[in-house]
Tab-separated table of C-alpha atoms in Angstrom:
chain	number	residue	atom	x	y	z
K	1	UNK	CA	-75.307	-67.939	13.539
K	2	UNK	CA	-75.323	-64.675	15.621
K	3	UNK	CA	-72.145	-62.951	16.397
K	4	UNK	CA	-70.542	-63.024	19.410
K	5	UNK	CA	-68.673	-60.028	19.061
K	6	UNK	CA	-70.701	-56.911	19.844
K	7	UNK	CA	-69.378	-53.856	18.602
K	8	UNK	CA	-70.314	-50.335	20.878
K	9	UNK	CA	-71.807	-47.327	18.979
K	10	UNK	CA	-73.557	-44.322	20.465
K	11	UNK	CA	-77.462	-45.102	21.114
K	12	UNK	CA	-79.818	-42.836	19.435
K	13	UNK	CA	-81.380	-42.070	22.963
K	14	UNK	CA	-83.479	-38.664	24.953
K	15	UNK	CA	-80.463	-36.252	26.041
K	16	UNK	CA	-78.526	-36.402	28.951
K	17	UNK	CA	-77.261	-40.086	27.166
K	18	UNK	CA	-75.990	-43.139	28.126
K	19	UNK	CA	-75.807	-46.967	27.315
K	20	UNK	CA	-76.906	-49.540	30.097
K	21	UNK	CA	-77.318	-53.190	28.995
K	22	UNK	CA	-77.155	-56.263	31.246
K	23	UNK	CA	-76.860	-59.377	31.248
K	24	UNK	CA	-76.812	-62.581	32.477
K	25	UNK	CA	-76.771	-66.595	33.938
K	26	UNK	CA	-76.592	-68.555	36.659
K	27	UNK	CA	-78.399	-68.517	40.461
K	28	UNK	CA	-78.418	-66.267	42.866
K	29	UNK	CA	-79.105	-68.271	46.209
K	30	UNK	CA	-79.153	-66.003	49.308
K	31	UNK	CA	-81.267	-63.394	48.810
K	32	UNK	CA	-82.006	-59.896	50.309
K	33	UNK	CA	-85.973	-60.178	51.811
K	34	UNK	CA	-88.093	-58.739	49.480
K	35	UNK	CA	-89.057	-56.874	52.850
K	36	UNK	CA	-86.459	-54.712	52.911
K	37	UNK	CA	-86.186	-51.641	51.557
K	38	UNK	CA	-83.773	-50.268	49.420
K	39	UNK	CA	-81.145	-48.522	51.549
K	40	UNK	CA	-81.338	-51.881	54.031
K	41	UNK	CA	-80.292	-53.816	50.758
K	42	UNK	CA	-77.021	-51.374	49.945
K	43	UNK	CA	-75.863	-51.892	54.000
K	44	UNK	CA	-76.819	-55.338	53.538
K	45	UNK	CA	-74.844	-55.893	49.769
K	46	UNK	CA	-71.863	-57.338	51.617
K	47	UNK	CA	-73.950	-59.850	53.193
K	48	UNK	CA	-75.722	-61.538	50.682
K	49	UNK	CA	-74.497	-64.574	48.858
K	50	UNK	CA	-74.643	-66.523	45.356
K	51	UNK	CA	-74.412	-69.914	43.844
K	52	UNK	CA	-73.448	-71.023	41.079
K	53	UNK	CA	-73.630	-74.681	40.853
K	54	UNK	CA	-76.015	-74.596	37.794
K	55	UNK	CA	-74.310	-71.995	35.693
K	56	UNK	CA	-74.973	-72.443	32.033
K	57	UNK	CA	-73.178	-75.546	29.888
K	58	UNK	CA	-73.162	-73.946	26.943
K	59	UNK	CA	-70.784	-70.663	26.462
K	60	UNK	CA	-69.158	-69.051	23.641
K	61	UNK	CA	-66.458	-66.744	24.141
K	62	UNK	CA	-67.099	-63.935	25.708
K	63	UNK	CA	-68.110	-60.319	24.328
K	64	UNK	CA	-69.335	-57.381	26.179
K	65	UNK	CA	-73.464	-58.189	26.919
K	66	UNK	CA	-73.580	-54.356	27.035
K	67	UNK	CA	-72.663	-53.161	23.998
K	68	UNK	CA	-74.649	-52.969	20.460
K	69	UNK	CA	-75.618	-49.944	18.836
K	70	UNK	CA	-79.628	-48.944	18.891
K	71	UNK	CA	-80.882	-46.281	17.590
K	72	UNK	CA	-82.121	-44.133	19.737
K	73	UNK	CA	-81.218	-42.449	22.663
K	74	UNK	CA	-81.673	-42.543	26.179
K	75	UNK	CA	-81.746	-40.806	29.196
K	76	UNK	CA	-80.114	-41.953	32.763
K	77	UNK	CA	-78.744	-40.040	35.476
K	78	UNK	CA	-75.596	-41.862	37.407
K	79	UNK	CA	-72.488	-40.692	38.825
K	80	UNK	CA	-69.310	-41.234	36.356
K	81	UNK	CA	-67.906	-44.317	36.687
K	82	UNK	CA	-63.713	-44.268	36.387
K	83	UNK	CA	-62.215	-47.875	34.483
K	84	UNK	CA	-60.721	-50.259	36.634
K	85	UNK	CA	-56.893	-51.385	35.635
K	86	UNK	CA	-56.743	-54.455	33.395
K	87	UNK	CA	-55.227	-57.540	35.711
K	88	UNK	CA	-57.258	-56.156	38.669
K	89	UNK	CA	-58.920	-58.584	41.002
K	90	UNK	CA	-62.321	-57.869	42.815
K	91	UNK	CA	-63.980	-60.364	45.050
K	92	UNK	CA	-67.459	-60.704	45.206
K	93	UNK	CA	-69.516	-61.482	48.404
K	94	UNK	CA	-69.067	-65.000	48.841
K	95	UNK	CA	-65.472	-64.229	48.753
K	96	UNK	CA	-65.069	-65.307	45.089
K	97	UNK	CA	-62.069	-63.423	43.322
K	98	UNK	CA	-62.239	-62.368	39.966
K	99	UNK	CA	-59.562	-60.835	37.639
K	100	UNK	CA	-60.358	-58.347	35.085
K	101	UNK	CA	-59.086	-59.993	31.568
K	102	UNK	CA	-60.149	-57.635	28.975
K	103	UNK	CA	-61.349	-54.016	29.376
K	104	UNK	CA	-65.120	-54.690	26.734
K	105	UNK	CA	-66.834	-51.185	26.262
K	106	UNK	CA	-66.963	-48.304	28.217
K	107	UNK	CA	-69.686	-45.531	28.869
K	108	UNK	CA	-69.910	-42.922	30.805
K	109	UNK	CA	-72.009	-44.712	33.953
K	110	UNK	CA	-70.332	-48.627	33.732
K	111	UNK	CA	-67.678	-50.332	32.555
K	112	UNK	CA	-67.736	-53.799	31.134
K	113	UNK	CA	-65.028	-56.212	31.596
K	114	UNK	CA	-64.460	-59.655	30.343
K	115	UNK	CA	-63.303	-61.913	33.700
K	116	UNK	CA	-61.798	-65.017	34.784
K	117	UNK	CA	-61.993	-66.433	38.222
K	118	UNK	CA	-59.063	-66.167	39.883
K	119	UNK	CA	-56.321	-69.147	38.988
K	120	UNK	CA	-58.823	-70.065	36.143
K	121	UNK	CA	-57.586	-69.669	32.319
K	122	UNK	CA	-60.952	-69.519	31.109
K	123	UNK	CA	-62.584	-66.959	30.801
K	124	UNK	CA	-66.242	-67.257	29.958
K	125	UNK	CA	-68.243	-64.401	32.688
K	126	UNK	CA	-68.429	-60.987	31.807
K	127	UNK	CA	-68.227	-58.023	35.006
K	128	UNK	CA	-70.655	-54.949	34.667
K	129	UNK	CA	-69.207	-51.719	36.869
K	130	UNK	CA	-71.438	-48.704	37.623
K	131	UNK	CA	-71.134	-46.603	40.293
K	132	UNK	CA	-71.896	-48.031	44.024
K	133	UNK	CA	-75.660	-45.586	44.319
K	134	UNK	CA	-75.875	-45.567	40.549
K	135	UNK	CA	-78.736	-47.564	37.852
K	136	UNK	CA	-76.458	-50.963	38.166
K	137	UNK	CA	-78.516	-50.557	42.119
K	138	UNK	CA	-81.524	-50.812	40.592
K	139	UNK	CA	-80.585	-53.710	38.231
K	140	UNK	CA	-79.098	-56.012	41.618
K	141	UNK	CA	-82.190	-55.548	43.331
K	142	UNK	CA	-84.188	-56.538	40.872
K	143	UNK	CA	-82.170	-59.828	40.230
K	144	UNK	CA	-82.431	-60.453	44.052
K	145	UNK	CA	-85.645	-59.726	44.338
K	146	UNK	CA	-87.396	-60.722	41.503
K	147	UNK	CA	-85.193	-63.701	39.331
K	148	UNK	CA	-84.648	-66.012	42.094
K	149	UNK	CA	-83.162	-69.542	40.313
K	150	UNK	CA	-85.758	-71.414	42.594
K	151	UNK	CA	-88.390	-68.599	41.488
K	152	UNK	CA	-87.483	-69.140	38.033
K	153	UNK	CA	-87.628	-72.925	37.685
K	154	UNK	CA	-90.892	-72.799	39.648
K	155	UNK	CA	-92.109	-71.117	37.130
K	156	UNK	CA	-90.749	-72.894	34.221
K	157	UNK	CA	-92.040	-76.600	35.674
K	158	UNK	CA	-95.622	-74.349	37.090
K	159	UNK	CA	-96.076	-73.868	33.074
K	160	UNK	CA	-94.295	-76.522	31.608
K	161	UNK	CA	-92.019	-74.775	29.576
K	162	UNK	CA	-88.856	-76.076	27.739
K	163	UNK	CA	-86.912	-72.149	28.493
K	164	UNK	CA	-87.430	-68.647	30.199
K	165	UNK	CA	-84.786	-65.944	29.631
K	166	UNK	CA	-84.596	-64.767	32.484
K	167	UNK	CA	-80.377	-63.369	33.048
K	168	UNK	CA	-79.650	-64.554	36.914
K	169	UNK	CA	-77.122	-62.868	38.182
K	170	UNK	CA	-73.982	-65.235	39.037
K	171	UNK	CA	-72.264	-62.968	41.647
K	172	UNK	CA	-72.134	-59.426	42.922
K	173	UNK	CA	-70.420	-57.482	45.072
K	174	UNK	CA	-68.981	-53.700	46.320
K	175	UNK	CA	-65.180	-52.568	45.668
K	176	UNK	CA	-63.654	-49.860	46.721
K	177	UNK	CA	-66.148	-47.885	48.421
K	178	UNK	CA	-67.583	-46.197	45.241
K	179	UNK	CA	-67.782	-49.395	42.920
K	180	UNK	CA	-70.524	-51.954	42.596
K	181	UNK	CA	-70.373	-54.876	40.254
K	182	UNK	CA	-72.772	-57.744	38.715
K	183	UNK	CA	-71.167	-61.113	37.157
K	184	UNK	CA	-73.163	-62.840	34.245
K	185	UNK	CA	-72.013	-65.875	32.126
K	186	UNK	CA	-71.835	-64.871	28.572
K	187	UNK	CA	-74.987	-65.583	26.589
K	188	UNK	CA	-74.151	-64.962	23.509
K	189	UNK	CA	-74.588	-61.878	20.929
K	190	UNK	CA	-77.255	-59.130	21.105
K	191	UNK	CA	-79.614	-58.572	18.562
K	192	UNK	CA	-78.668	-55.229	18.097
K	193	UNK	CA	-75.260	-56.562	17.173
K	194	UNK	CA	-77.404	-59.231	14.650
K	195	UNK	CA	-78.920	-56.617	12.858
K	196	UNK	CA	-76.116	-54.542	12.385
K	197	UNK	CA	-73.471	-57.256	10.715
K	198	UNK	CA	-76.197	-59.137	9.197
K	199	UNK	CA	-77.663	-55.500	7.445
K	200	UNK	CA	-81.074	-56.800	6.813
K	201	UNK	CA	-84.605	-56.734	8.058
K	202	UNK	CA	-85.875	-59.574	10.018
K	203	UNK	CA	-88.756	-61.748	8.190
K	204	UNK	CA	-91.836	-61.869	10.163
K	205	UNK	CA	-91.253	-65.649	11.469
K	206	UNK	CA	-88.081	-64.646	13.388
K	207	UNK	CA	-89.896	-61.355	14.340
K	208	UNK	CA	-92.840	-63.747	15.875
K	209	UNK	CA	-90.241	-66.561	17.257
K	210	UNK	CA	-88.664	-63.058	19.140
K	211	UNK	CA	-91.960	-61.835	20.363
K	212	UNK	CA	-93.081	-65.091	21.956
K	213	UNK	CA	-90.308	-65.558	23.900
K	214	UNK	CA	-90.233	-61.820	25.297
K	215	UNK	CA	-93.815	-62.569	25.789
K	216	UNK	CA	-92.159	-65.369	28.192
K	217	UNK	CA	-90.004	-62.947	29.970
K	218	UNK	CA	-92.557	-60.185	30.124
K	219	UNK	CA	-95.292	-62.334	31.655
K	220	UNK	CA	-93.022	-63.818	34.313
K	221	UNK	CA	-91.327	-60.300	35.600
K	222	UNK	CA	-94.919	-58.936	35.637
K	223	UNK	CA	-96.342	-61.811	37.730
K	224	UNK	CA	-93.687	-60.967	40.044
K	225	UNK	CA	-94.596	-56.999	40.442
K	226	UNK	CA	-91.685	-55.727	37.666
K	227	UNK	CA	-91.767	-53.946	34.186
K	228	UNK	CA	-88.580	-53.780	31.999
K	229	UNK	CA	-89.311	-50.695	31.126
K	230	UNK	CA	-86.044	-50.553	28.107
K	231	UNK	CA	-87.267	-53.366	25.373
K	232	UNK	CA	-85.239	-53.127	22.952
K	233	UNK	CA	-83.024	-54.902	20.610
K	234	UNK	CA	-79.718	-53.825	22.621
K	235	UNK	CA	-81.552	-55.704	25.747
K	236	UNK	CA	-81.945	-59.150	23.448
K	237	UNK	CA	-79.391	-61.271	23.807
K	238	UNK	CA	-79.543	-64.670	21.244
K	239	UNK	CA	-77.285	-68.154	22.225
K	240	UNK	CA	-76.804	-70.432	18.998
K	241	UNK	CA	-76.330	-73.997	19.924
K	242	UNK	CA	-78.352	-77.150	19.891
K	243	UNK	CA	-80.939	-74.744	20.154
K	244	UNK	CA	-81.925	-70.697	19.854
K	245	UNK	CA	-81.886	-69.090	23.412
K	246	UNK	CA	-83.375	-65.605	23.782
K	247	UNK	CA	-82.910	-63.539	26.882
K	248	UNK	CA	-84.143	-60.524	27.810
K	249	UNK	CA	-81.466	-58.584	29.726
K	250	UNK	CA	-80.943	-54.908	31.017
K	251	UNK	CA	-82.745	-54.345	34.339
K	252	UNK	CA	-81.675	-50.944	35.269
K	253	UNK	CA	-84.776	-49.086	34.284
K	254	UNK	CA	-86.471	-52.195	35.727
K	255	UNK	CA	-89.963	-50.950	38.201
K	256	UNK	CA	-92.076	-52.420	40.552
K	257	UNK	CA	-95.254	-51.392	39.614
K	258	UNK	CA	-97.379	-53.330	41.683
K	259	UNK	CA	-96.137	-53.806	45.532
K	260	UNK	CA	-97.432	-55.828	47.619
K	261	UNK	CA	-100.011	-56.438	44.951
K	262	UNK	CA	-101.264	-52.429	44.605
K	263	UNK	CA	-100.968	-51.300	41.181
K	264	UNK	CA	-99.077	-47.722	41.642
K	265	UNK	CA	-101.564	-44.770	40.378
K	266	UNK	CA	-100.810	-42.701	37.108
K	267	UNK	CA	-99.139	-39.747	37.795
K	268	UNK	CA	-97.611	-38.071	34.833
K	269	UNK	CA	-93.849	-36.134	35.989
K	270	UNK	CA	-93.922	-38.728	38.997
K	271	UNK	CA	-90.521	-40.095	37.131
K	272	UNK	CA	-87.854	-38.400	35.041
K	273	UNK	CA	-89.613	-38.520	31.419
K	274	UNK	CA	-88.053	-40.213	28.156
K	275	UNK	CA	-86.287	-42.457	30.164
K	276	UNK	CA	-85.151	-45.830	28.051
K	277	UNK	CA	-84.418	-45.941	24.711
K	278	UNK	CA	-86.392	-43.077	23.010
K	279	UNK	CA	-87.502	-45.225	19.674
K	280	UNK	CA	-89.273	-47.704	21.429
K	281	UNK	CA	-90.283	-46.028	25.192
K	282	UNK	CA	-93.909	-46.254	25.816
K	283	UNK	CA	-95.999	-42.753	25.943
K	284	UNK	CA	-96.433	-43.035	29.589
K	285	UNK	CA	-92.683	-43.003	29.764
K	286	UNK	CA	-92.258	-40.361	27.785
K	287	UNK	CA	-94.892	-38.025	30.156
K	288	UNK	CA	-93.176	-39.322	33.254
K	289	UNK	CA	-95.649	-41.519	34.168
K	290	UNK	CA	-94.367	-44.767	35.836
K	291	UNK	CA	-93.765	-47.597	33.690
K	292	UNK	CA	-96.753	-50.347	33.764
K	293	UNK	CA	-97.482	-53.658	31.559
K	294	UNK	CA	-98.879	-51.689	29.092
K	295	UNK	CA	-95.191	-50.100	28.735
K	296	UNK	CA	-93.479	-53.268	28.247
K	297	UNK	CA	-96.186	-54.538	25.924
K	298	UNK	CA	-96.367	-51.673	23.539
K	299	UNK	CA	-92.108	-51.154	23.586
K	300	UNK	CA	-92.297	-54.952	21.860
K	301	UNK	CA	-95.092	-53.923	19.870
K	302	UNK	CA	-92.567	-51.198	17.817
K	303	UNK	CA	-89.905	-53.309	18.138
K	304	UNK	CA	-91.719	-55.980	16.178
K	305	UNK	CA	-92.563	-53.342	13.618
K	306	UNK	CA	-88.936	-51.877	13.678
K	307	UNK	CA	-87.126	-55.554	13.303
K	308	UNK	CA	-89.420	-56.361	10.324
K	309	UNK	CA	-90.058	-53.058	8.166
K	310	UNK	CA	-87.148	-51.241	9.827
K	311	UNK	CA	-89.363	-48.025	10.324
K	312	UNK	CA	-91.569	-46.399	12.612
K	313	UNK	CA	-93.434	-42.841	11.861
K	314	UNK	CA	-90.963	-41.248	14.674
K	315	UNK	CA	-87.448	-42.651	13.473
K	316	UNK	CA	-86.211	-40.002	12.378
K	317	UNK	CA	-87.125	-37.580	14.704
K	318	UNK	CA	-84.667	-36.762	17.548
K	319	UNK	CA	-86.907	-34.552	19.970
K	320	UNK	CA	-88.753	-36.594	22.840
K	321	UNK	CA	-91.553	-34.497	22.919
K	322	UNK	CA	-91.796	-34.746	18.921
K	323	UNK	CA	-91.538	-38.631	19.345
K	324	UNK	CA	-94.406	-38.538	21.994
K	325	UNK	CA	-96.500	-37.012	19.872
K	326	UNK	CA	-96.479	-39.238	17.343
K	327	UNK	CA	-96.491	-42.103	19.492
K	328	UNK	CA	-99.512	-40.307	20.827
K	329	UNK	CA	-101.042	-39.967	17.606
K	330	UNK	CA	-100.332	-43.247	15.718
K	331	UNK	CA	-102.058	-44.747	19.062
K	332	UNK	CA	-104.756	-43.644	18.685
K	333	UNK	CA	-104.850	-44.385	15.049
K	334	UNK	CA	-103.422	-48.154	14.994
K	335	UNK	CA	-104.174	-48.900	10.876
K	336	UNK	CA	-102.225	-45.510	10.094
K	337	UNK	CA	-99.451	-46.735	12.373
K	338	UNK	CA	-99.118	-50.225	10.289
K	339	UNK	CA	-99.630	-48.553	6.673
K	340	UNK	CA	-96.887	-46.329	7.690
K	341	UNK	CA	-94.619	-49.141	8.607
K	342	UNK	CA	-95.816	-51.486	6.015
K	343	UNK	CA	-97.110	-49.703	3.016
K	344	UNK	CA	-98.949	-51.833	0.539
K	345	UNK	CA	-97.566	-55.197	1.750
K	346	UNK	CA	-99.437	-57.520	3.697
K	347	UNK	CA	-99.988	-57.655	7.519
K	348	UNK	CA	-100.649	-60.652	8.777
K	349	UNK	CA	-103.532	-60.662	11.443
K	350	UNK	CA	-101.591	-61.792	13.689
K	351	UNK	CA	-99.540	-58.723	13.713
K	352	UNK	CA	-102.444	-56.770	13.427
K	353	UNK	CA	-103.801	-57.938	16.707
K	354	UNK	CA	-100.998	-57.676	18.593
K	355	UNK	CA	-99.939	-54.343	18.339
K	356	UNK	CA	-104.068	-53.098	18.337
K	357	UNK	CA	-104.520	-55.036	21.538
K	358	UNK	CA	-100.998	-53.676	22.998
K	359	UNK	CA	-101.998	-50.224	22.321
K	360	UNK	CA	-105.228	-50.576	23.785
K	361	UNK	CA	-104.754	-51.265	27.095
K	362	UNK	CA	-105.780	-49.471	29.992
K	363	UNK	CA	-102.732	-48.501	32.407
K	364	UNK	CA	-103.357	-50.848	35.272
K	365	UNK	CA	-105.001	-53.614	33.362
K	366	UNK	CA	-103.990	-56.965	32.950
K	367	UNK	CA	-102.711	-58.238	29.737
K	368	UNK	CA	-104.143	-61.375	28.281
K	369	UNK	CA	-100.949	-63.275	27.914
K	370	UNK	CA	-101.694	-66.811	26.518
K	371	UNK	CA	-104.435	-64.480	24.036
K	372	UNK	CA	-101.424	-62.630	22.870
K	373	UNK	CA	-98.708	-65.193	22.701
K	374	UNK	CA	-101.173	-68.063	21.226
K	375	UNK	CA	-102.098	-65.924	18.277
K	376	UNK	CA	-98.339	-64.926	17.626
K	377	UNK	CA	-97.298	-68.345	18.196
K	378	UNK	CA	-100.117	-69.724	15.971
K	379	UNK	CA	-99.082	-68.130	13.609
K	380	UNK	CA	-95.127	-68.988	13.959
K	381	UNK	CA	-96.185	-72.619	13.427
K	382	UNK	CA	-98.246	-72.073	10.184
K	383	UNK	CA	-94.918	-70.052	8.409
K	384	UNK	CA	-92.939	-73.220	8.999
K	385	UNK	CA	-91.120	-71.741	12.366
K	386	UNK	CA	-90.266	-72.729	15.431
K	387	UNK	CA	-88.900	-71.248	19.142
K	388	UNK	CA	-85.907	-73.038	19.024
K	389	UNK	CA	-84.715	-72.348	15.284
K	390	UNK	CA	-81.187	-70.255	14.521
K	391	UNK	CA	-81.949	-66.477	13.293
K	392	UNK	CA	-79.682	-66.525	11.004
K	393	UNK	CA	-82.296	-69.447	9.366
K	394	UNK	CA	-84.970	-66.861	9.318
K	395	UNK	CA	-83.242	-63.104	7.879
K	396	UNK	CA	-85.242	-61.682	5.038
């Protein structure tokens, strides 16, 4: 079974570091119009409203979502964020109070508390802090905006699906003029956290059973104008129960590539470069470029590689412009990229076409989805797996 507790270590990420990871459940019902722009959502914050009638059934105890050592660093500019007192009580914009249990992990940008509502002796949410203007901004409005519950289960009945991960956001709120916070419902352990206490590389079925369901995630944000733009094994989140539930959490590098249906132009040093974890960024991130499918599509693609052979050309190298220039080179050269990873062993072809179609794509073009998740999936099936199996079923 996957841990629950998630230990925090330092992030091999670009300079100028920090660790961001979200997280997670239950609906969000009054929204900010998608309308709006971004400084009419901040005025507006206080204003907008959450439900949470359908919050998960099935919790463990809680553990930071946030924490989980990856290797590699990242890059994020946001104001220092100061820890709240233990015992502390915030309320949240529908006037919810809740107290701050256990102090979780700390970084220099958020704080991460473990939270009860107020009265309650359970304790099963988990309260992200950043500063008010800082990257947790970025992260609400994309929950708002983007993972509506209704949104969500219209798309889960639209494609008759049995599970999306998809984190919404249970409440939210502003606190003392400089604060801002996000309430999830704990979801479990992170990957990151799995790999580390389990020490071992994942075999390729649990590396496929990952993939499709980030696949899931991936396709739906997309649809809806957003890239991650930070896959990674910090931003994987598993829940153990009657069945495996994989969400894809973390939204504070999350873009909107495409608004009002108008894919933005490439423009290399239009964004801060070697944003996101450095391992597994895409190249346009690393030139500045914004983030686009292709980004989100070819961070899984190493990640897949990393989980399974637990190497890629560039992991030892600690430079962002060194690490873009491999990635530049080993995309361009997709069988060197694999024999580097793999060696002599066998790569399946459905590997083989992922990560060759992934680093083929053309900046504004649309992915082929069901292509790329039927082959992976197809070939889940004929190793004996299955979406809902535990990990810890599948470790090599």
């Amino acid at each position: 079974m996957v841990a629950s507790a998630w230990p925090t270590s330092p992030a091999k990420r670009s300079p100028r570091a920090t660790k961001g990871k979200a997280k997670v459940s239950s609906p969000v019902v009054k929204q900010v119009d998608e309308t709006r722009n971004l400084s009419e959502i901040d005025k507006k914050a206080s204003e907008s409203t959450v439900d949470v009638s359908s919050s998960p059934t099935s919790l463990q105890s809680p553990k930071s979502p946030f924490k989980g050592k990856n290797k590699a660093k990242k890059v994020k500019y946001a104001p220092a964020v100061a820890p709240l007192q233990e015992g502390e009580e915030l309320s949240d914009t529908t006037g919810r109070r809740w107290t701050l249990v256990k102090l979780l992990s700390q970084s220099a940008t958020e704080v991460i508390y473990e939270v009860s509502r107020s009265g309650s002796r359970e304790s099963n949410h988990i309260l992200k802090l950043g500063a008010k203007h800082g990257r947790i901004f970025n992260e609400q409005n994309f929950l708002q905006r983007a993972a509506k519950p209704a949104s969500v289960e219209k798309w889960i009945k639209q494609n008759k699906m049995d599970f999306l991960g998809i984190p919404p956001c249970v409440g939210f709120g502003l606190h003392a003029d400089s604060y801002r916070f996000l309430i999830f419902s704990n979801m479990g352990g992170s990957l990151q956290s799995f790999l580390e206490e389990e020490k071992k590389l994942l075999s390729e079925t649990t590396v496929l059973q990952l993939a499709c369901r980030i696949l899931d995630v991936l396709h739906y944000i997309h649809t809806n104008e957003y890239v991650h733009a930070d896959v990674n094994a910090e931003n994987i989140y598993i829940q153990d129960g009657g069945k495996t539930e994989i969400f894809l959490v973390g939204y504070c590098h999350a873009f909107r590539f495409c608004p009002g249906g108008k894919h933005v132009e490439y423009r290399e040093d239009s964004k801060t470069p070697h944003e996101g974890a450095l391992e597994f960024i895409s190249l346009d991130t690393h030139k500045g470029a914004a983030p686009s499918r292709r980004s989100d599509l070819q961070s899984l693609a190493y990640c897949m590689l990393h989980w399974h052979t637990g190497t890629l050309p560039w992991s030892g190298l600690t430079h962002p412009d060194k690490v873009a220039a491999a990635k530049q080179r080993y995309m361009e050269d997709v069988p060197a990229l694999l024999s580097h990873c793999f060696g002599k062993k066998r790569v399946s072809s459905a590997l083989r076409t992922y990560v060759s179609a992934a680093m083929a794509l053309q900046y504004a073009e649309l992915p082929d989805y069901a292509a790329l998740r039927g082959g992976l999936a197809e070939e889940l099936l004929q190793q004996g797996g299955s979406m809902e199996q535990p990990l810890s079923t599948c470790t090599s």
